[in-house]
Coordinates of C-alpha atoms in Angstrom, one line a residue:
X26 CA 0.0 0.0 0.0
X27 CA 1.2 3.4 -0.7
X28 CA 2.3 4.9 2.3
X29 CA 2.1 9.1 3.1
X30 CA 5.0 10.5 5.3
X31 CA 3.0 13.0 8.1
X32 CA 4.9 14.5 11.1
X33 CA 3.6 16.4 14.1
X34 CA 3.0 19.7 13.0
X35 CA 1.0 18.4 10.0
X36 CA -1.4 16.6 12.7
X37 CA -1.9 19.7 14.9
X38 CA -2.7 21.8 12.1
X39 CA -6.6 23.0 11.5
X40 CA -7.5 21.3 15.1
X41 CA -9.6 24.6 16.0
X42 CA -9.7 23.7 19.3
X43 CA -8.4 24.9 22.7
X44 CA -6.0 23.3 25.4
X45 CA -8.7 23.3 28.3
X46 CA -10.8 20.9 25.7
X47 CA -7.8 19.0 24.7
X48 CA -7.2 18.6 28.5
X49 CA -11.2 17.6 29.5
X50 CA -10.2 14.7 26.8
X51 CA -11.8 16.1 23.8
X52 CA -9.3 15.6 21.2
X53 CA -7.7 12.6 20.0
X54 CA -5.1 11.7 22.2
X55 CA -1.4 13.0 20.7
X56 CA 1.2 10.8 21.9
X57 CA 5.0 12.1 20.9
X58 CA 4.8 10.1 17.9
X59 CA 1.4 11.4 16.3
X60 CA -2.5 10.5 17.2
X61 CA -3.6 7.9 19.3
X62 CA -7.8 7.0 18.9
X63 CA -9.5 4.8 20.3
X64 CA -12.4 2.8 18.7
X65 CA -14.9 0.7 20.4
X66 CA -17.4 -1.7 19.3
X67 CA -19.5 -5.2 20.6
X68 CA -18.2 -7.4 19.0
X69 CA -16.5 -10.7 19.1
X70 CA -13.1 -12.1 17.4
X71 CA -14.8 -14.4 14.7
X72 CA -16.9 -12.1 13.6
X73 CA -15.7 -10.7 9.9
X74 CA -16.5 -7.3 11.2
X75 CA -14.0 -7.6 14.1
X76 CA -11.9 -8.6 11.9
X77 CA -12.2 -6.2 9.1
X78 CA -11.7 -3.2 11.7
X79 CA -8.3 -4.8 13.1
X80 CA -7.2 -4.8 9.4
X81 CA -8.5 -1.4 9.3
X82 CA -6.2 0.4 12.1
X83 CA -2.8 -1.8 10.8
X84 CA -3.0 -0.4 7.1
X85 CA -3.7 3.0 8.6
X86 CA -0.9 2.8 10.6
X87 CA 0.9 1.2 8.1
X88 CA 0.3 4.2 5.6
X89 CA 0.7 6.9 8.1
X90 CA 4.3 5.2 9.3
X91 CA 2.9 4.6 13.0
X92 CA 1.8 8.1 13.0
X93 CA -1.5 7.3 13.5
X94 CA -2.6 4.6 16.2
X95 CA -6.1 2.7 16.3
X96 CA -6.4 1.0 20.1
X97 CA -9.8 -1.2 18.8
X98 CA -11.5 -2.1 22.0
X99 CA -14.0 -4.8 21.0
X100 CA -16.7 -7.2 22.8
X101 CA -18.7 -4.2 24.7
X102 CA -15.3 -3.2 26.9
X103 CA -16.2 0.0 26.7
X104 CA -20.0 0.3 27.0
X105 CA -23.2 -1.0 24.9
X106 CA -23.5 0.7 21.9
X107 CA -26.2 3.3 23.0
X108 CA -23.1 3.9 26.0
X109 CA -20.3 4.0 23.4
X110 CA -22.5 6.5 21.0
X111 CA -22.4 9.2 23.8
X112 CA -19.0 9.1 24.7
X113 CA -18.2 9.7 21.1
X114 CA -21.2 12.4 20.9
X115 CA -19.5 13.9 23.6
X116 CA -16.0 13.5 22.8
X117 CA -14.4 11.0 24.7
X118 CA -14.6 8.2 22.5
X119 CA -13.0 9.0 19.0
X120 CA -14.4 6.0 17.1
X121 CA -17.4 3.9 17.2
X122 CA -19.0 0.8 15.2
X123 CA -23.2 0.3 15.7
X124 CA -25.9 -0.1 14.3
X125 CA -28.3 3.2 14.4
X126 CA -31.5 1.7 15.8
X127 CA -29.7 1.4 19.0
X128 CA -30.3 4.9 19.1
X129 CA -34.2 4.8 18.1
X130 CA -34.8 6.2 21.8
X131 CA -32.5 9.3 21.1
X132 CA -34.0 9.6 17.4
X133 CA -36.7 7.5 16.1
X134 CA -36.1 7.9 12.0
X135 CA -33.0 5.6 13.0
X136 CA -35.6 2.7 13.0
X137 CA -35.9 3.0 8.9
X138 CA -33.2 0.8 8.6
X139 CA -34.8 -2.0 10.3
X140 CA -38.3 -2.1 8.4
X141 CA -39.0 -5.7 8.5
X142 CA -39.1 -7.7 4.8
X143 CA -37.9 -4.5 3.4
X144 CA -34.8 -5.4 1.5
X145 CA -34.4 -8.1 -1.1
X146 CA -30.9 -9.5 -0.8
X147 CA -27.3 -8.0 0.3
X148 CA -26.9 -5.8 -3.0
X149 CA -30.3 -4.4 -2.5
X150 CA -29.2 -3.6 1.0
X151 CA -25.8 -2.2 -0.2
X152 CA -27.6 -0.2 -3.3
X153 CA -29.6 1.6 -0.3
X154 CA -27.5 2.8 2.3
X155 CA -24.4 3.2 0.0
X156 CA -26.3 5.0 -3.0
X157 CA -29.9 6.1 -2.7
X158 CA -30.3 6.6 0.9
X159 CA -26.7 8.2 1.0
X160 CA -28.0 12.0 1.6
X161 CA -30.3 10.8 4.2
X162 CA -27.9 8.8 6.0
X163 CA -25.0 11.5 6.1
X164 CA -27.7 14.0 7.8
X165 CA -29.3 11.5 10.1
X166 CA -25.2 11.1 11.7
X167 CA -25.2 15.2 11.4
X168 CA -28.1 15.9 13.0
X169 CA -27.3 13.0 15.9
X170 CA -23.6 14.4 16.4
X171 CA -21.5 11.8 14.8
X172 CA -19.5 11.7 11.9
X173 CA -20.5 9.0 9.2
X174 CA -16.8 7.2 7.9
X175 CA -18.2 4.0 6.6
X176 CA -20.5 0.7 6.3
X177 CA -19.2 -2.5 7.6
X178 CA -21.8 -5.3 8.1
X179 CA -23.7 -7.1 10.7
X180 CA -26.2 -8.8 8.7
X181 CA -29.6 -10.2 7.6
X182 CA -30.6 -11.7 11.3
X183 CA -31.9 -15.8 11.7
X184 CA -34.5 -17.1 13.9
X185 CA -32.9 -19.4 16.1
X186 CA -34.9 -21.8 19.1
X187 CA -35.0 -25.1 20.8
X188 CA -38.5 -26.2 20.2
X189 CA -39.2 -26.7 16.5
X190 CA -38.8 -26.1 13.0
X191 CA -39.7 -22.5 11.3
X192 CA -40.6 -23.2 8.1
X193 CA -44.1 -21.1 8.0
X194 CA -45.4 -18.2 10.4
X195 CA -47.7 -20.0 11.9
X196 CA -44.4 -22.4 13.3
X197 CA -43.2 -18.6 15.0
X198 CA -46.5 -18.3 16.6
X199 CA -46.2 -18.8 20.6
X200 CA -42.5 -18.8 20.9
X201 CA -41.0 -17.3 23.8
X202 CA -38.6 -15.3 22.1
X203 CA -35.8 -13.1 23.4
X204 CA -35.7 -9.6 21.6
X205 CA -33.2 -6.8 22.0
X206 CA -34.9 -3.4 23.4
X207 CA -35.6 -2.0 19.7
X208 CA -38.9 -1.7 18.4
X209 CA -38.9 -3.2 14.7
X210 CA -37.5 -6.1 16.0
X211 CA -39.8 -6.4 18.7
X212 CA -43.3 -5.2 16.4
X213 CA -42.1 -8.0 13.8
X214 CA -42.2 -11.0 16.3
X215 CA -45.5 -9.7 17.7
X216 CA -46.8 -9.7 14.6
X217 CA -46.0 -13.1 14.1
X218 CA -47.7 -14.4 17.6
X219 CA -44.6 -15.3 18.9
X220 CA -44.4 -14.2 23.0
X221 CA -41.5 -11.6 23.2
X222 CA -38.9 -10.8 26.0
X223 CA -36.6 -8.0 26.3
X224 CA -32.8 -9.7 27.5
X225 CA -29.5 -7.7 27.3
X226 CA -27.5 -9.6 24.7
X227 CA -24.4 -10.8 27.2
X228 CA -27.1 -12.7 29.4
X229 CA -28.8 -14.0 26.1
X230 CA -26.7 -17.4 26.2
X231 CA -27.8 -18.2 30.1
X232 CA -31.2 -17.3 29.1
X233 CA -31.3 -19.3 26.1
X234 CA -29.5 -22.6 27.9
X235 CA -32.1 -22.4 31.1
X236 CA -35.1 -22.3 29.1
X237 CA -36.5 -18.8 30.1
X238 CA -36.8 -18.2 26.2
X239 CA -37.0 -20.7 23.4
X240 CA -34.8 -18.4 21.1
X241 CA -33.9 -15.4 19.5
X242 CA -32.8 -14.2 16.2
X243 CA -29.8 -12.6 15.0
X244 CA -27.4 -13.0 12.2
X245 CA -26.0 -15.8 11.4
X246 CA -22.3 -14.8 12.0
X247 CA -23.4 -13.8 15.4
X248 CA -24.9 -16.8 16.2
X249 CA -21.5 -18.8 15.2
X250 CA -19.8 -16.2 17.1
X251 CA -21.7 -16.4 20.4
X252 CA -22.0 -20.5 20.4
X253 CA -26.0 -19.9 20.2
X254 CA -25.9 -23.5 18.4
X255 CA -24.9 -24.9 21.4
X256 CA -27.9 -24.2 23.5
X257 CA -30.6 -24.1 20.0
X258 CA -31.9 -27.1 18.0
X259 CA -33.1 -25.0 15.2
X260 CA -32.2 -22.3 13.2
X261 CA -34.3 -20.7 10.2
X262 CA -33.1 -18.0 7.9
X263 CA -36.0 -16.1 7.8
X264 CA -34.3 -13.0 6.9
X265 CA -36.7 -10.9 8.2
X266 CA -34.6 -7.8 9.3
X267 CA -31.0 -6.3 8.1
X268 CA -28.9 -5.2 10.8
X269 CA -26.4 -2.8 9.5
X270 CA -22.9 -1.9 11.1
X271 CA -21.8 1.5 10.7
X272 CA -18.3 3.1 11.7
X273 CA -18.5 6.9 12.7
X274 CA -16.3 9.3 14.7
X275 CA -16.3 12.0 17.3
X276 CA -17.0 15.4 14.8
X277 CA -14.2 16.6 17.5
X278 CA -12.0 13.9 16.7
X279 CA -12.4 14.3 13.2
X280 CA -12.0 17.8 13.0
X281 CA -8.8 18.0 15.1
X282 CA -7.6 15.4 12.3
X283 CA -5.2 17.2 9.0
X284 CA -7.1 16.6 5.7
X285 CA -4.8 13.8 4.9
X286 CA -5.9 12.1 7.4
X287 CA -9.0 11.8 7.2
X288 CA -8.6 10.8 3.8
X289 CA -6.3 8.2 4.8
X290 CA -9.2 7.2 7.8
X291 CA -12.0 7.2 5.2
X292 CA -10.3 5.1 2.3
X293 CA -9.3 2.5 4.6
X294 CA -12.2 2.2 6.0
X295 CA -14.3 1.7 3.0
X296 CA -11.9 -1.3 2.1
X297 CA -12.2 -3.1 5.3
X298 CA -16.2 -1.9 4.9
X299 CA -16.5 -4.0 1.5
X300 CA -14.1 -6.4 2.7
X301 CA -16.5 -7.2 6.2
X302 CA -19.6 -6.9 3.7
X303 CA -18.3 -9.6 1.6
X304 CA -17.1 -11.7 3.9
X305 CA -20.8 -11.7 5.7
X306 CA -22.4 -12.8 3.1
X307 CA -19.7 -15.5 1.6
X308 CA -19.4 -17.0 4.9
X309 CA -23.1 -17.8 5.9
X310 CA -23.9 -20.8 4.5
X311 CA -20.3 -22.4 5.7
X312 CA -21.1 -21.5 9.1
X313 CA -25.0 -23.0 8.9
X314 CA -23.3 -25.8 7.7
X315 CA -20.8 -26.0 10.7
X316 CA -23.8 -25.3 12.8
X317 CA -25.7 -28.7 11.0
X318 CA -22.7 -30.4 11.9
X319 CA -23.1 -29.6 15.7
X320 CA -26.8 -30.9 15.2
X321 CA -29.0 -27.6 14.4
X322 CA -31.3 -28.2 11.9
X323 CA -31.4 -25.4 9.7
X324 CA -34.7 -24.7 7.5
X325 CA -35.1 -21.7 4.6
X326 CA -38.3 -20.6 4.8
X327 CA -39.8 -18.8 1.5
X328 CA -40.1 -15.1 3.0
X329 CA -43.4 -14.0 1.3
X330 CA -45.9 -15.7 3.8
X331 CA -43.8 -14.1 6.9
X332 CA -44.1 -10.5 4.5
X333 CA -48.0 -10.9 4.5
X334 CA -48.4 -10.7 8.1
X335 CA -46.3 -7.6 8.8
X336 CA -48.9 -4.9 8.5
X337 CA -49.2 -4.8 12.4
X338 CA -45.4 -4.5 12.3
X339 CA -45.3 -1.4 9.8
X340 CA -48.1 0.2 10.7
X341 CA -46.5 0.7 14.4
X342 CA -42.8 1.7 12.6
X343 CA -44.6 4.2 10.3
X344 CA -46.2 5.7 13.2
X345 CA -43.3 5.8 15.3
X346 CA -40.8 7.1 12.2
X347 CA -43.2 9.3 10.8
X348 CA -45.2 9.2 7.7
X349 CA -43.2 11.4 5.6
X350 CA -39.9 9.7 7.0
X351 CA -41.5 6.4 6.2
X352 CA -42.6 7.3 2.5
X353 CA -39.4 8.9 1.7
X354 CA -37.5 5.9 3.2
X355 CA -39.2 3.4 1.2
X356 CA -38.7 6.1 -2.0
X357 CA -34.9 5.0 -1.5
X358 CA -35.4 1.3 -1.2
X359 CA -38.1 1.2 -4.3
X360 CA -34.9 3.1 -6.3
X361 CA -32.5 0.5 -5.6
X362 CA -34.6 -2.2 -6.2
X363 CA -34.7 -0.5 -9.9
X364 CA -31.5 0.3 -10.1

């Protein structure tokens, strides 16, 4: 990779900023060498996310000649995600990876992503919030006090439990099923009949393996991650909601960073982006089948049945985005599916 030669000055140029706020922890740390920043995010080694963002912070550093120094902090060390979003908002977090609904409390348009059965397949998803939905996107992170660098992925999300098959709605219907505290993922399995439970995800495994759920759903690379197969007989791919990742920054951070940069931030992290995106979606079915292997039968249930029971589901979302957030939302998926 081509590397660029930056020394001290070139970093503390443009940084706009005083020395009390530098002192309160407000800029990126400046070790003698350069910039130190710290980036946090939940999750876990085998994830291709996790490890997209490690690649991320050597080729920086690589490029920038150590000058610039990523400490990644993964697996929730340094918060939840709603947690790790206002330490960057404020400043004392310089980098975070999330997905925006888990800020639906501080601003509920964020839950557009999450429609249920709105996306067709990972291009559709990509031709959205990479093209069409761009604008939108780059003012929801302005308006929200964050700085939009790039997409990585988390993924379409599974239906995992211990009791049956999922092969039709009607097998979702009476599940006890653990849900994260975010409403589209939450309206869509009420919608379905199935009997929903809000868990924080790091007790999720003891709750799963003692019975007080039957399952939960998430995407498949987190469920290989987390050992979900372990403690779940069955596993559908119902595809029923995308969960995106997204790498932002402290606007602080960013603007006490030179042009080059931030240049040198951004392109390297649309790489590893693409990279993580890819790697998602090429690694699914080798996991489902390491899963089979452990015993989890794993169904593919024809998504247009679990589409025709959603309007319960959207008709709470719209309300709760907005109508004219909703229609212009859906204005952006309709153009990538054409596209």
């Amino acid at each position: 990779m081509k590397s660029l030669t930056f020394n001290r000055r070139t970093f503390l140029q443009g940084a706009g900023t005083t020395a009390v706020a530098a002192g309160l922890g407000f800029l990126p740390r400046r070790a003698s060498a350069g910039v130190s920043l710290k980036l946090g995010h939940q999750l876990g080694e085998t994830h291709p996310a996790y490890q997209a963002v490690e690649q991320m912070a050597e080729a920086i550093k690589e490029r920038t000649n150590g000058e610039v120094a990523i400490s990644v902090f993964p697996n929730g060390a340094l918060g939840s995600p709603p947690d790790m979003v206002k330490q960057s908002q404020m400043g004392a977090l310089d980098l975070v990876m999330f997905n925006p609904p888990n800020i639906e409390s501080q601003d509920p348009t964020a839950n557009v992503i999450q429609i249920p059965y709105q996306f067709d397949d990972y291009a559709h998803v990509h031709r959205v919030l990479g093209g069409t939905a761009r604008e939108w996107l780059q003012e929801f992170f302005d308006r929200n006090g964050l700085n939009w660098v790039a997409n990585f992925e988390y993924g379409f999300r599974a239906l995992s439990n211990s009791r049956r098959p999922v092969n039709t709605p009607e097998d979702v219907a009476g599940l006890k099923l653990r849900v994260p505290p975010e409403l589209s993922i939450k309206a869509t399995f009420d919608a379905l009949g199935a009997n929903t439970q809000t868990i924080a995800f790091d007790e999720l495994y003891l709750a799963l393996s003692s019975g007080v759920v039957d399952g939960q759903d998430n995407p498949v690379a987190v469920d290989y991650a987390n050992k979900f197969y372990e403690v779940q007989d069955h596993i559908a791919t119902t595809q029923h909601i995308y969960t995106s990742f997204m790498l932002v920054s402290s606007p602080r951070t960013w603007k006490g960073l030179s042009p080059d940069v931030q240049a040198v931030i951004s392109e390297e992290a649309q790489k590893a982006g693409a990279w993580a995106q890819k790697a998602v979606r090429d690694g699914e079915e080798e996991m489902l089948s390491k899963m089979e292997a452990e015993g989890v039968t794993v169904t593919r249930p024809d998504p247009a049945p679990f589409r025709a029971k959603m309007d319960p589901a959207w008709e709470i979302m719209r309300e709760r985005i907005g109508a004219e957030t909703w229609d212009k939302w859906m204005g952006f998926v309709d153009a990538a599916r054409e596209a």
